[in-house]
């Protein structure tokens, strides 16, 4: 439970509050219960977070303190939800927020309209061209990001799932109740696979290897 709590707090501090990753992870490790974080007082942040020896290990800028307290007051973390449910909500907020920022920052220079496609689809007005290209760019970005989104959900919302070694090429490992390990790879879809890949993946499903499409 404490490890999942630390992962949750490190994630929200970095992604939703804007505290640097290393600082977020270090700060998160000081809490044993979610209630401790939710009841955090401004004086504690201003005085700095002390290590076991009593020395100040973490100091926050006035801006960081303000953002941490504002996040706590927002009610986005709830004691009525489990750690996994709070984590799921935070991951969803981060995912949708990044997609909205991507769409809001789109410009003609970023969407690269294709003149051949414009003619093939009989797009006659600038509005039609912009609408199609914004849709295509946004959906491509969302599909790409969705894989990472699913990966985070698998690992953060299950105590039996964990991240594999980075060089392994897999996205998650899930341990069953019988102690067997299922290696999971997340794909956006099967349309980009050739025959050999399909044959390999069909065989792999019988060997405790799972592909999520």
GROMACS .gro file of C-alpha atoms in nm:
model
  213
    1UNK     CA    1   0.000   0.000   0.000
    2UNK     CA    2   0.274   0.250   0.097
    3UNK     CA    3   0.462   0.191  -0.229
    4UNK     CA    4   0.146   0.258  -0.432
    5UNK     CA    5   0.080   0.569  -0.221
    6UNK     CA    6   0.432   0.698  -0.287
    7UNK     CA    7   0.388   0.640  -0.661
    8UNK     CA    8   0.056   0.828  -0.653
    9UNK     CA    9   0.195   1.128  -0.463
   10UNK     CA   10   0.510   1.143  -0.676
   11UNK     CA   11   0.293   1.139  -0.990
   12UNK     CA   12   0.050   1.413  -0.883
   13UNK     CA   13   0.329   1.634  -0.748
   14UNK     CA   14   0.520   1.613  -1.075
   15UNK     CA   15   0.236   1.604  -1.331
   16UNK     CA   16  -0.038   1.811  -1.166
   17UNK     CA   17   0.153   2.041  -0.931
   18UNK     CA   18   0.469   2.092  -1.136
   19UNK     CA   19   0.730   1.997  -0.876
   20UNK     CA   20   1.051   1.850  -1.031
   21UNK     CA   21   1.044   1.469  -1.058
   22UNK     CA   22   1.328   1.390  -0.815
   23UNK     CA   23   1.196   1.635  -0.559
   24UNK     CA   24   0.843   1.496  -0.597
   25UNK     CA   25   0.958   1.139  -0.537
   26UNK     CA   26   1.165   1.236  -0.236
   27UNK     CA   27   0.877   1.432  -0.082
   28UNK     CA   28   0.626   1.152  -0.149
   29UNK     CA   29   0.837   0.904   0.048
   30UNK     CA   30   0.770   1.098   0.372
   31UNK     CA   31   0.402   0.996   0.386
   32UNK     CA   32   0.259   0.669   0.520
   33UNK     CA   33  -0.108   0.759   0.470
   34UNK     CA   34  -0.293   0.971   0.214
   35UNK     CA   35  -0.463   1.159   0.498
   36UNK     CA   36  -0.124   1.292   0.611
   37UNK     CA   37  -0.070   1.455   0.274
   38UNK     CA   38  -0.425   1.593   0.252
   39UNK     CA   39  -0.389   1.747   0.601
   40UNK     CA   40  -0.051   1.901   0.520
   41UNK     CA   41  -0.013   2.254   0.659
   42UNK     CA   42   0.162   2.552   0.504
   43UNK     CA   43   0.399   2.587   0.801
   44UNK     CA   44   0.537   2.238   0.741
   45UNK     CA   45   0.624   2.326   0.382
   46UNK     CA   46   0.773   2.664   0.475
   47UNK     CA   47   0.996   2.510   0.742
   48UNK     CA   48   1.124   2.246   0.502
   49UNK     CA   49   1.104   1.868   0.524
   50UNK     CA   50   1.358   1.714   0.761
   51UNK     CA   51   1.541   1.384   0.727
   52UNK     CA   52   1.564   1.120   1.001
   53UNK     CA   53   1.877   1.291   1.135
   54UNK     CA   54   1.684   1.614   1.178
   55UNK     CA   55   1.858   1.802   0.897
   56UNK     CA   56   1.645   1.982   0.642
   57UNK     CA   57   1.641   1.760   0.335
   58UNK     CA   58   1.380   1.938   0.122
   59UNK     CA   59   1.297   2.303   0.076
   60UNK     CA   60   1.019   2.443  -0.139
   61UNK     CA   61   0.997   2.775  -0.319
   62UNK     CA   62   0.704   3.005  -0.232
   63UNK     CA   63   0.552   2.925  -0.572
   64UNK     CA   64   0.581   2.548  -0.513
   65UNK     CA   65   0.423   2.584  -0.168
   66UNK     CA   66   0.133   2.780  -0.314
   67UNK     CA   67   0.075   2.521  -0.588
   68UNK     CA   68   0.094   2.226  -0.347
   69UNK     CA   69  -0.157   2.384  -0.109
   70UNK     CA   70  -0.386   2.481  -0.398
   71UNK     CA   71  -0.382   2.124  -0.525
   72UNK     CA   72  -0.464   1.984  -0.181
   73UNK     CA   73  -0.751   2.232  -0.145
   74UNK     CA   74  -0.888   2.138  -0.488
   75UNK     CA   75  -1.020   1.808  -0.356
   76UNK     CA   76  -0.876   1.611  -0.648
   77UNK     CA   77  -0.738   1.359  -0.399
   78UNK     CA   78  -1.016   1.203  -0.194
   79UNK     CA   79  -1.011   0.988   0.119
   80UNK     CA   80  -1.337   0.837  -0.004
   81UNK     CA   81  -1.146   0.669  -0.289
   82UNK     CA   82  -0.883   0.397  -0.276
   83UNK     CA   83  -0.521   0.476  -0.364
   84UNK     CA   84  -0.571   0.299  -0.698
   85UNK     CA   85  -0.887   0.501  -0.773
   86UNK     CA   86  -0.710   0.828  -0.689
   87UNK     CA   87  -0.420   0.722  -0.910
   88UNK     CA   88  -0.656   0.638  -1.196
   89UNK     CA   89  -0.825   0.979  -1.169
   90UNK     CA   90  -0.490   1.159  -1.171
   91UNK     CA   91  -0.362   0.965  -1.473
   92UNK     CA   92  -0.685   1.048  -1.661
   93UNK     CA   93  -0.657   1.418  -1.574
   94UNK     CA   94  -0.295   1.424  -1.693
   95UNK     CA   95  -0.383   1.243  -2.017
   96UNK     CA   96  -0.679   1.461  -2.111
   97UNK     CA   97  -0.497   1.777  -2.006
   98UNK     CA   98  -0.203   1.703  -2.234
   99UNK     CA   99  -0.434   1.630  -2.526
  100UNK     CA  100  -0.617   1.960  -2.476
  101UNK     CA  101  -0.288   2.151  -2.465
  102UNK     CA  102  -0.178   1.975  -2.785
  103UNK     CA  103  -0.499   2.075  -2.967
  104UNK     CA  104  -0.490   2.433  -2.837
  105UNK     CA  105  -0.130   2.477  -2.959
  106UNK     CA  106  -0.189   2.345  -3.310
  107UNK     CA  107  -0.095   2.582  -3.591
  108UNK     CA  108  -0.094   2.553  -3.971
  109UNK     CA  109   0.281   2.502  -3.949
  110UNK     CA  110   0.232   2.194  -3.733
  111UNK     CA  111  -0.048   2.015  -3.918
  112UNK     CA  112   0.117   2.015  -4.267
  113UNK     CA  113  -0.191   1.996  -4.496
  114UNK     CA  114  -0.150   1.749  -4.783
  115UNK     CA  115  -0.260   1.912  -5.114
  116UNK     CA  116  -0.316   1.573  -5.283
  117UNK     CA  117  -0.544   1.459  -5.002
  118UNK     CA  118  -0.729   1.791  -5.010
  119UNK     CA  119  -0.804   1.745  -5.381
  120UNK     CA  120  -0.889   1.374  -5.345
  121UNK     CA  121  -1.146   1.452  -5.073
  122UNK     CA  122  -1.286   1.753  -5.263
  123UNK     CA  123  -1.226   1.994  -4.977
  124UNK     CA  124  -1.333   2.330  -5.115
  125UNK     CA  125  -1.296   2.575  -4.824
  126UNK     CA  126  -1.018   2.664  -4.579
  127UNK     CA  127  -1.249   2.559  -4.293
  128UNK     CA  128  -1.285   2.207  -4.436
  129UNK     CA  129  -0.909   2.176  -4.481
  130UNK     CA  130  -0.830   2.296  -4.128
  131UNK     CA  131  -1.105   2.085  -3.971
  132UNK     CA  132  -0.979   1.764  -4.137
  133UNK     CA  133  -0.614   1.824  -4.057
  134UNK     CA  134  -0.677   1.920  -3.695
  135UNK     CA  135  -0.883   1.602  -3.657
  136UNK     CA  136  -0.612   1.386  -3.818
  137UNK     CA  137  -0.329   1.539  -3.615
  138UNK     CA  138  -0.519   1.520  -3.288
  139UNK     CA  139  -0.631   1.161  -3.333
  140UNK     CA  140  -0.280   1.045  -3.428
  141UNK     CA  141  -0.140   1.206  -3.114
  142UNK     CA  142  -0.415   1.060  -2.894
  143UNK     CA  143  -0.371   0.709  -3.033
  144UNK     CA  144   0.004   0.726  -2.972
  145UNK     CA  145  -0.044   0.857  -2.618
  146UNK     CA  146  -0.315   0.602  -2.542
  147UNK     CA  147  -0.060   0.321  -2.530
  148UNK     CA  148   0.135   0.496  -2.254
  149UNK     CA  149  -0.196   0.577  -2.082
  150UNK     CA  150  -0.300   0.210  -2.076
  151UNK     CA  151   0.046   0.110  -1.954
  152UNK     CA  152   0.022   0.349  -1.660
  153UNK     CA  153  -0.326   0.221  -1.575
  154UNK     CA  154  -0.209  -0.141  -1.573
  155UNK     CA  155   0.080  -0.071  -1.340
  156UNK     CA  156  -0.068   0.190  -1.108
  157UNK     CA  157  -0.408   0.032  -1.046
  158UNK     CA  158  -0.297  -0.324  -0.974
  159UNK     CA  159  -0.077  -0.439  -0.687
  160UNK     CA  160   0.016  -0.748  -0.891
  161UNK     CA  161   0.150  -0.553  -1.190
  162UNK     CA  162   0.492  -0.393  -1.217
  163UNK     CA  163   0.723  -0.229  -1.468
  164UNK     CA  164   0.967  -0.466  -1.642
  165UNK     CA  165   1.335  -0.380  -1.708
  166UNK     CA  166   1.355  -0.098  -1.966
  167UNK     CA  167   1.567  -0.300  -2.207
  168UNK     CA  168   1.320  -0.593  -2.209
  169UNK     CA  169   1.086  -0.444  -2.471
  170UNK     CA  170   0.778  -0.519  -2.260
  171UNK     CA  171   0.542  -0.269  -2.094
  172UNK     CA  172   0.425  -0.453  -1.781
  173UNK     CA  173   0.454  -0.776  -1.585
  174UNK     CA  174   0.152  -0.914  -1.399
  175UNK     CA  175   0.187  -1.191  -1.142
  176UNK     CA  176  -0.114  -1.423  -1.115
  177UNK     CA  177  -0.251  -1.568  -0.790
  178UNK     CA  178  -0.060  -1.887  -0.876
  179UNK     CA  179   0.268  -1.698  -0.895
  180UNK     CA  180   0.296  -1.712  -1.274
  181UNK     CA  181   0.426  -1.402  -1.450
  182UNK     CA  182   0.241  -1.265  -1.754
  183UNK     CA  183   0.448  -1.037  -1.976
  184UNK     CA  184   0.234  -0.765  -2.132
  185UNK     CA  185   0.300  -0.556  -2.441
  186UNK     CA  186   0.064  -0.272  -2.536
  187UNK     CA  187  -0.009  -0.206  -2.905
  188UNK     CA  188  -0.236   0.056  -3.058
  189UNK     CA  189  -0.373  -0.203  -3.302
  190UNK     CA  190  -0.290  -0.509  -3.515
  191UNK     CA  191  -0.305  -0.331  -3.851
  192UNK     CA  192   0.071  -0.269  -3.864
  193UNK     CA  193   0.172  -0.632  -3.803
  194UNK     CA  194   0.300  -0.871  -4.068
  195UNK     CA  195   0.233  -1.247  -4.087
  196UNK     CA  196   0.537  -1.346  -3.880
  197UNK     CA  197   0.435  -1.111  -3.600
  198UNK     CA  198   0.082  -1.251  -3.593
  199UNK     CA  199   0.211  -1.611  -3.580
  200UNK     CA  200   0.458  -1.523  -3.305
  201UNK     CA  201   0.195  -1.343  -3.098
  202UNK     CA  202  -0.057  -1.627  -3.137
  203UNK     CA  203   0.206  -1.867  -3.005
  204UNK     CA  204   0.307  -1.625  -2.731
  205UNK     CA  205  -0.046  -1.615  -2.588
  206UNK     CA  206   0.001  -1.977  -2.479
  207UNK     CA  207   0.322  -1.888  -2.299
  208UNK     CA  208   0.190  -1.640  -2.041
  209UNK     CA  209   0.256  -1.349  -2.272
  210UNK     CA  210  -0.030  -1.103  -2.326
  211UNK     CA  211  -0.065  -0.842  -2.600
  212UNK     CA  212  -0.312  -0.560  -2.537
  213UNK     CA  213  -0.447  -0.397  -2.857
   0.00000   0.00000   0.00000
